[in-house]
Tab-separated table of C-alpha atoms in Angstrom:
chain	number	residue	atom	x	y	z
A	1	MET	CA	1.960	-27.939	-2.061
A	2	LEU	CA	-1.180	-27.711	-4.180
A	3	SER	CA	0.798	-26.292	-7.104
A	4	TYR	CA	2.704	-29.579	-7.371
A	5	ILE	CA	-0.302	-31.934	-7.387
A	6	ASP	CA	-0.340	-32.376	-11.186
A	7	GLU	CA	3.380	-33.142	-11.306
A	8	LEU	CA	3.170	-35.609	-8.407
A	9	SER	CA	0.200	-37.290	-10.064
A	10	LEU	CA	2.234	-37.824	-13.233
A	11	VAL	CA	5.160	-39.214	-11.255
A	12	ILE	CA	2.873	-41.657	-9.462
A	13	ILE	CA	1.285	-42.729	-12.754
A	14	GLY	CA	4.730	-43.295	-14.254
A	15	LEU	CA	5.845	-45.344	-11.237
A	16	VAL	CA	2.698	-47.471	-11.367
A	17	LEU	CA	3.203	-48.139	-15.075
A	18	PHE	CA	6.860	-49.006	-14.455
A	19	LEU	CA	5.898	-51.492	-11.720
A	20	VAL	CA	3.271	-53.045	-13.978
A	21	ALA	CA	5.783	-53.325	-16.793
A	22	SER	CA	8.359	-54.878	-14.454
A	23	ASN	CA	5.899	-57.552	-13.317
A	24	THR	CA	4.444	-58.293	-16.737
A	25	GLN	CA	7.579	-57.692	-18.810
A	26	THR	CA	5.432	-55.730	-21.264
A	27	GLY	CA	7.537	-53.585	-23.564
A	28	TRP	CA	4.947	-51.016	-24.536
A	29	VAL	CA	4.194	-50.296	-20.864
A	30	PHE	CA	7.913	-49.726	-20.292
A	31	LEU	CA	7.843	-47.348	-23.244
A	32	LEU	CA	4.826	-45.466	-21.851
A	33	SER	CA	6.319	-45.034	-18.392
A	34	GLY	CA	9.636	-43.989	-19.904
A	35	SER	CA	7.894	-41.376	-22.043
A	36	ILE	CA	6.210	-39.891	-18.968
A	37	PHE	CA	9.484	-39.673	-17.023
A	38	GLY	CA	11.282	-38.290	-20.057
A	39	ALA	CA	8.705	-35.519	-20.490
A	40	LEU	CA	8.897	-34.606	-16.798
A	41	ILE	CA	12.684	-34.473	-16.776
A	42	THR	CA	12.707	-32.420	-19.974
A	43	GLY	CA	10.176	-29.938	-18.583
A	44	TRP	CA	12.079	-29.649	-15.282
A	45	TRP	CA	15.419	-29.072	-16.985
A	46	THR	CA	14.083	-26.691	-19.645
A	47	SER	CA	12.186	-24.409	-17.256
A	48	ARG	CA	15.198	-24.025	-14.951
A	49	ARG	CA	17.559	-23.404	-17.786
A	50	ALA	CA	15.227	-20.798	-19.286
A	51	LEU	CA	14.669	-18.805	-16.068
A	52	ARG	CA	17.306	-16.057	-16.057
A	53	PRO	CA	15.913	-12.987	-14.223
A	54	ALA	CA	18.073	-9.871	-14.295
A	55	GLY	CA	17.706	-6.100	-13.931
A	56	PHE	CA	14.289	-6.085	-12.264
A	57	ARG	CA	13.140	-2.681	-11.023
A	58	LEU	CA	9.777	-1.539	-9.698
A	59	TRP	CA	8.750	2.106	-10.149
A	60	VAL	CA	6.354	3.027	-7.343
A	61	PRO	CA	4.755	6.279	-6.108
A	62	ALA	CA	5.987	7.942	-2.935
A	63	SER	CA	2.810	7.020	-1.053
A	64	ALA	CA	-0.473	5.150	-1.387
A	65	PRO	CA	-3.384	4.477	1.004
A	66	ARG	CA	-3.774	0.988	2.441
A	67	GLY	CA	-6.406	-1.132	0.683
A	68	GLN	CA	-6.522	1.169	-2.349
A	69	GLY	CA	-4.935	0.062	-5.605
A	70	PHE	CA	-2.169	2.052	-7.238
A	71	ALA	CA	-0.267	1.754	-10.505
A	72	ALA	CA	3.413	0.808	-10.685
A	73	THR	CA	5.780	-0.067	-13.507
A	74	LEU	CA	7.848	-3.248	-13.466
A	75	SER	CA	10.899	-3.217	-15.751
A	76	TRP	CA	13.500	-5.913	-16.383
A	77	THR	CA	16.492	-6.769	-18.530
A	78	SER	CA	15.677	-10.462	-18.887
A	79	ALA	CA	13.099	-12.790	-17.366
A	80	ALA	CA	12.888	-16.216	-19.068
A	81	ARG	CA	14.614	-17.054	-22.319
A	82	GLY	CA	12.182	-18.351	-24.892
A	83	TYR	CA	9.246	-18.681	-22.488
A	84	THR	CA	6.786	-16.476	-20.666
A	85	ALA	CA	7.459	-15.775	-16.986
A	86	TYR	CA	5.179	-14.656	-14.167
A	87	TRP	CA	5.933	-12.336	-11.238
A	88	ARG	CA	4.020	-11.748	-8.013
A	89	PRO	CA	4.783	-9.943	-4.730
A	90	LEU	CA	4.715	-12.043	-1.566
A	91	GLU	CA	4.023	-10.220	1.730
A	92	GLY	CA	2.425	-6.850	2.386
A	93	LEU	CA	1.338	-6.181	-1.201
A	94	MET	CA	-1.119	-7.961	-3.456
A	95	LEU	CA	-1.088	-7.812	-7.242
A	96	ASP	CA	-4.400	-7.454	-9.070
A	97	GLN	CA	-4.107	-7.904	-12.826
A	98	GLN	CA	-7.766	-8.111	-13.884
A	99	GLY	CA	-8.458	-10.675	-11.179
A	100	ARG	CA	-5.101	-12.476	-11.476
A	101	GLU	CA	-2.549	-12.431	-8.647
A	102	THR	CA	0.435	-12.737	-10.992
A	103	ALA	CA	1.783	-10.466	-13.713
A	104	LEU	CA	2.518	-12.132	-17.042
A	105	LEU	CA	5.912	-10.933	-18.313
A	106	ASP	CA	5.861	-10.988	-22.083
A	107	GLN	CA	9.235	-12.156	-23.406
A	108	ASN	CA	9.053	-9.502	-26.142
A	109	LEU	CA	8.682	-6.609	-23.664
A	110	ARG	CA	11.009	-5.072	-21.089
A	111	GLU	CA	8.498	-3.283	-18.869
A	112	GLN	CA	4.891	-3.629	-17.856
A	113	ARG	CA	2.287	-1.657	-15.923
A	114	VAL	CA	1.077	-3.507	-12.833
A	115	TRP	CA	-1.684	-2.748	-10.354
A	116	LEU	CA	-0.772	-3.249	-6.678
A	117	VAL	CA	-2.837	-3.123	-3.501
A	118	ALA	CA	-1.095	-2.503	-0.169
A	119	GLU	CA	-2.412	-4.735	2.605
A	120	ARG	CA	-0.338	-3.365	5.484
A	121	ARG	CA	0.583	0.164	6.560
A	122	GLY	CA	4.242	1.056	6.799
A	123	VAL	CA	7.317	2.024	4.816
A	124	TYR	CA	8.527	-0.435	2.175
A	125	ASP	CA	12.217	-0.187	1.266
A	126	TRP	CA	11.940	-3.451	-0.672
A	127	ILE	CA	9.160	-5.750	-1.879
A	128	ASP	CA	9.844	-9.475	-1.806
A	129	GLY	CA	8.432	-11.429	-4.708
A	130	GLU	CA	8.686	-14.595	-6.767
A	131	ILE	CA	9.229	-15.224	-10.475
A	132	THR	CA	8.007	-18.415	-12.137
A	133	CYS	CA	8.677	-20.053	-15.498
A	134	TYR	CA	6.602	-23.077	-16.556
A	135	GLY	CA	8.682	-24.164	-19.539
A	136	PRO	CA	7.273	-26.023	-22.562
A	137	LEU	CA	4.898	-28.436	-20.776
A	138	ALA	CA	3.925	-26.359	-17.706
A	139	TRP	CA	5.190	-29.185	-15.444
A	140	PHE	CA	7.649	-28.730	-12.601
A	141	ALA	CA	7.785	-24.957	-12.958
A	142	ALA	CA	11.006	-23.184	-12.040
A	143	ARG	CA	10.551	-20.693	-9.192
A	144	ARG	CA	12.968	-18.198	-7.792
A	145	ALA	CA	12.770	-15.500	-5.115
A	146	LEU	CA	13.006	-12.068	-6.681
A	147	THR	CA	13.194	-8.683	-4.961
A	148	PRO	CA	13.127	-5.887	-7.557
A	149	ALA	CA	14.931	-2.665	-6.759
A	150	LEU	CA	12.480	0.118	-5.860
A	151	SER	CA	12.619	3.520	-7.501
A	152	GLN	CA	11.947	5.066	-4.075
A	153	PRO	CA	10.614	3.937	-0.686
A	154	LEU	CA	6.876	3.285	-0.738
A	155	HIS	CA	4.925	4.874	2.131
A	156	VAL	CA	1.692	2.973	2.711
A	157	LEU	CA	-0.724	5.323	4.451
A	158	PRO	CA	-3.803	4.389	6.496
A	159	ARG	CA	-7.079	3.694	4.737
A	160	ARG	CA	-9.353	6.539	3.756
A	161	LEU	CA	-12.759	5.847	5.280
A	162	GLN	CA	-16.214	6.923	4.185
A	163	MET	CA	-17.648	9.837	6.133
A	164	THR	CA	-21.365	10.431	6.422
A	165	GLN	CA	-22.786	13.226	4.290
A	166	ALA	CA	-23.712	15.210	7.387
A	167	ALA	CA	-20.136	14.957	8.687
A	168	VAL	CA	-18.704	16.045	5.341
A	169	GLN	CA	-20.995	19.073	5.227
A	170	ALA	CA	-20.169	20.005	8.807
A	171	PHE	CA	-16.467	19.608	8.105
A	172	SER	CA	-16.704	21.753	4.959
A	173	ARG	CA	-18.424	24.525	6.911
A	174	GLY	CA	-15.639	24.551	9.480
A	175	GLU	CA	-17.811	23.301	12.346
A	176	PHE	CA	-15.026	20.955	13.503
A	177	GLY	CA	-12.811	23.913	14.329
A	178	GLU	CA	-13.117	27.170	16.228
A	179	ARG	CA	-13.759	29.446	13.306
A	180	ARG	CA	-15.063	29.386	9.768
A	181	GLY	CA	-13.589	30.617	6.561
A	182	GLN	CA	-13.499	30.222	2.840
A	183	PRO	CA	-11.153	27.600	1.396
A	184	SER	CA	-7.702	28.930	0.687
A	185	GLY	CA	-8.210	27.976	-2.946
A	186	GLN	CA	-10.225	31.185	-3.279
A	187	GLY	CA	-7.290	33.346	-2.168
A	188	ASP	CA	-4.277	34.611	-4.121
A	189	LEU	CA	-1.862	32.193	-5.766
A	190	ARG	CA	1.196	31.832	-3.539
A	191	ARG	CA	3.313	29.185	-5.304
A	192	LEU	CA	3.392	25.939	-7.303
A	193	ARG	CA	4.479	22.789	-5.499
A	194	GLU	CA	4.670	19.022	-6.004
A	195	TYR	CA	1.386	17.097	-5.786
A	196	GLN	CA	0.790	15.211	-2.528
A	197	VAL	CA	-1.743	12.531	-1.677
A	198	GLY	CA	-4.987	14.227	-0.640
A	199	ASP	CA	-4.532	17.379	-2.744
A	200	ASP	CA	-7.573	18.613	-4.640
A	201	VAL	CA	-7.177	17.517	-8.272
A	202	ARG	CA	-8.852	20.772	-9.318
A	203	ALA	CA	-5.728	22.598	-8.121
A	204	ILE	CA	-3.413	20.725	-10.524
A	205	HIS	CA	-1.514	23.071	-12.866
A	206	TRP	CA	-1.481	20.958	-16.003
A	207	ALA	CA	0.911	23.092	-18.039
A	208	SER	CA	3.626	22.989	-15.368
A	209	SER	CA	2.938	19.299	-14.769
A	210	ALA	CA	3.528	18.536	-18.442
A	211	ARG	CA	6.840	20.466	-18.464
A	212	ARG	CA	8.175	18.820	-15.297
A	213	GLY	CA	6.872	15.317	-15.968
A	214	GLU	CA	5.188	15.159	-12.545
A	215	LEU	CA	1.991	16.541	-11.049
A	216	VAL	CA	2.197	20.124	-9.780
A	217	VAL	CA	-0.561	21.900	-7.849
A	218	ARG	CA	-1.349	25.525	-7.099
A	219	GLU	CA	-0.993	26.613	-3.481
A	220	PHE	CA	-3.091	29.631	-2.576
A	221	SER	CA	-2.756	32.180	0.203
A	222	GLN	CA	-4.630	31.213	3.347
A	223	GLY	CA	-6.957	34.150	3.531
A	224	GLY	CA	-9.861	33.218	5.825
A	225	ALA	CA	-9.273	29.478	5.566
A	226	LEU	CA	-9.639	27.159	8.501
A	227	GLN	CA	-6.188	26.105	9.667
A	228	LEU	CA	-6.325	22.635	11.153
A	229	VAL	CA	-4.077	20.525	13.402
A	230	LEU	CA	-4.705	16.783	13.673
A	231	CYS	CA	-3.151	15.349	16.805
A	232	TRP	CA	-3.079	11.767	18.060
A	233	GLY	CA	-1.795	10.012	21.137
A	234	CYS	CA	-2.076	6.855	23.193
A	235	HIS	CA	-3.040	6.213	26.804
A	236	PRO	CA	-0.313	4.161	28.584
A	237	GLU	CA	-2.778	1.323	29.235
A	238	ALA	CA	-3.891	1.078	25.590
A	239	VAL	CA	-0.586	0.733	23.715
A	240	HIS	CA	-1.304	-2.929	22.880
A	241	GLU	CA	-4.659	-2.285	21.164
A	242	LEU	CA	-3.132	-2.403	17.696
A	243	GLU	CA	-6.358	-2.827	15.725
A	244	ALA	CA	-7.883	0.182	17.446
A	245	PHE	CA	-4.714	2.167	16.734
A	246	GLU	CA	-4.981	1.368	13.015
A	247	GLU	CA	-8.624	2.492	13.090
A	248	LEU	CA	-7.532	5.714	14.786
A	249	LEU	CA	-4.981	6.411	12.053
A	250	ASP	CA	-7.594	5.648	9.392
A	251	TRP	CA	-9.733	8.469	10.751
A	252	VAL	CA	-6.748	10.824	11.077
A	253	TYR	CA	-5.929	10.285	7.408
A	254	THR	CA	-9.591	10.634	6.407
A	255	TYR	CA	-9.796	14.070	8.052
A	256	PHE	CA	-6.403	15.015	6.616
A	257	ALA	CA	-7.533	14.169	3.069
A	258	HIS	CA	-10.826	16.044	3.425
A	259	ALA	CA	-9.039	19.106	4.793
A	260	ARG	CA	-6.531	19.114	1.947
A	261	GLU	CA	-9.276	18.722	-0.636
A	262	SER	CA	-11.081	21.668	0.957
A	263	GLY	CA	-7.961	23.784	0.438
A	264	TRP	CA	-7.147	24.213	4.134
A	265	PRO	CA	-3.655	24.280	5.612
A	266	VAL	CA	-3.470	21.117	7.716
A	267	GLN	CA	-0.766	19.893	10.035
A	268	LEU	CA	-0.146	16.530	11.688
A	269	LEU	CA	1.110	16.451	15.269
A	270	ALA	CA	2.538	13.122	16.469
A	271	PRO	CA	4.127	12.031	19.776
A	272	GLN	CA	7.784	10.962	19.796
A	273	ALA	CA	9.606	8.358	21.882
A	274	ASP	CA	11.447	11.067	23.862
A	275	GLY	CA	8.173	12.691	24.929
A	276	SER	CA	8.306	15.541	22.426
A	277	TRP	CA	5.831	16.280	19.630
A	278	LYS	CA	6.670	16.411	15.946
A	279	ALA	CA	4.689	18.454	13.416
A	280	SER	CA	4.503	17.781	9.693
A	281	GLU	CA	2.379	18.827	6.737
A	282	LYS	CA	3.078	15.564	4.870
A	283	ALA	CA	0.832	12.512	5.076
A	284	GLU	CA	3.912	10.226	4.943
A	285	MET	CA	4.247	10.793	8.691
A	286	LEU	CA	1.271	8.443	9.151
A	287	ALA	CA	3.196	5.565	7.566
A	288	TYR	CA	5.741	5.687	10.413
A	289	ALA	CA	3.243	6.107	13.269
A	290	GLN	CA	3.501	3.679	16.195
A	291	PRO	CA	1.404	3.471	19.404
A	292	LEU	CA	3.544	5.308	21.960
A	293	ALA	CA	2.454	5.839	25.560
A	294	THR	CA	1.608	9.530	25.901
A	295	PRO	CA	1.006	10.942	29.398
A	296	GLY	CA	-0.872	13.955	28.105
A	297	SER	CA	-1.903	15.907	25.044
A	298	PRO	CA	0.247	18.825	23.866
A	299	PRO	CA	-0.819	22.270	25.053
A	300	ARG	CA	-3.034	24.193	22.679
A	301	GLN	CA	-1.630	27.418	21.297
A	302	GLU	CA	-4.459	29.865	20.912
A	303	ALA	CA	-2.318	32.621	19.447
A	304	ASP	CA	-1.417	30.818	16.245
A	305	GLY	CA	-5.047	30.532	15.164
A	306	TRP	CA	-4.921	26.798	14.376
A	307	ALA	CA	-7.965	24.750	15.301
A	308	ARG	CA	-7.223	21.233	16.555
A	309	ILE	CA	-8.856	17.790	16.554
A	310	ASP	CA	-7.490	15.138	18.922
A	311	PHE	CA	-7.630	11.405	18.219
A	312	TRP	CA	-6.816	9.290	21.235
A	313	LEU	CA	-6.277	5.584	21.841
A	314	GLY	CA	-7.981	5.046	25.196
A	315	PRO	CA	-9.296	7.849	27.404
A	316	CYS	CA	-7.854	11.224	26.483
A	317	PRO	CA	-6.094	12.939	29.418
A	318	GLY	CA	-6.931	16.434	28.150
A	319	ARG	CA	-9.720	18.287	26.433
A	320	GLY	CA	-9.359	19.848	23.006
A	321	VAL	CA	-11.756	21.451	20.566
A	322	ARG	CA	-12.855	18.058	19.315
A	323	ILE	CA	-11.841	14.649	20.686
A	324	PHE	CA	-12.365	11.167	19.281
A	325	GLU	CA	-11.507	8.278	21.573
A	326	PHE	CA	-10.725	4.769	20.316
A	327	GLY	CA	-10.100	1.401	21.908
A	328	GLU	CA	-11.906	-1.001	24.230
A	329	ARG	CA	-11.543	1.254	27.260
A	330	ALA	CA	-13.171	4.140	25.414
A	331	ALA	CA	-15.775	2.141	23.501
A	332	GLN	CA	-18.708	3.638	25.379
A	333	ASP	CA	-17.507	7.184	24.869
A	334	ARG	CA	-16.272	6.872	21.297
A	335	ARG	CA	-17.750	9.401	18.891
A	336	HIS	CA	-18.495	7.947	15.490
A	337	VAL	CA	-18.367	10.108	12.391
């Protein structure tokens, strides 16, 4: 409603002048009120006639942490004929163009780099937005809902939190697991693979990245590296503590990112609706995570040599190598990092 205050003010002024002219039969006042209404009608008609959005597409990365900005490319075939248009996303994502919440679409260009910030975790198959054209007088702007086609689904991961220096040092030394070892980055080169969120940038193979047009990292043999499993679950009485569950996932992703940057093999272990457990080495699993009632933690497998950290919403029914409990019921026992 606030965006229409200027236009409404002009309409009211025109009506007042018209009433004054009607009562006084003053020609120049009639002329003034008619000029105001003529300008408003012209601006309204011109902006709507000019707005012709077509071929909008948004090129996004496969994943991005919540609350952290990431670059995307917005391309289009046409936006507004003869005038500048503006685009902004509506729900879930916020656009930050040097402090502005809208992206100015230059009529002479057909693509533009935009900076987006994800406000909510999840998987985005589409991003609702709005395109605006103000016309010649910037009155009665034309607005239209616009959902650009995505280059691929966007996986919004949990936030990456700040760990204390002592916790980072302890984690780097392997004190969060059962055994210590040198990062796998000091072993033999095993293969080249696609870059994933959380990978150490020092492992990027720039020559291969330039040839393929996408980031490629070196993957080294494990050697004496700490192999880590990050497991999470939910007590049946704590499934409705959604804020605590998001905090839990924030810490899971924080440990995942630190482990990957340290060159360790790391695996995520998540409960499923049928009572089974699903393992994955990709952080995108965290974008799908939901608080599911879990009667117990999965059994630990000592033979495979993987150390494990459990993150639990509510009191944890089992005991692992390291347990962090979240939620109101576990507030007194929660271990902060």
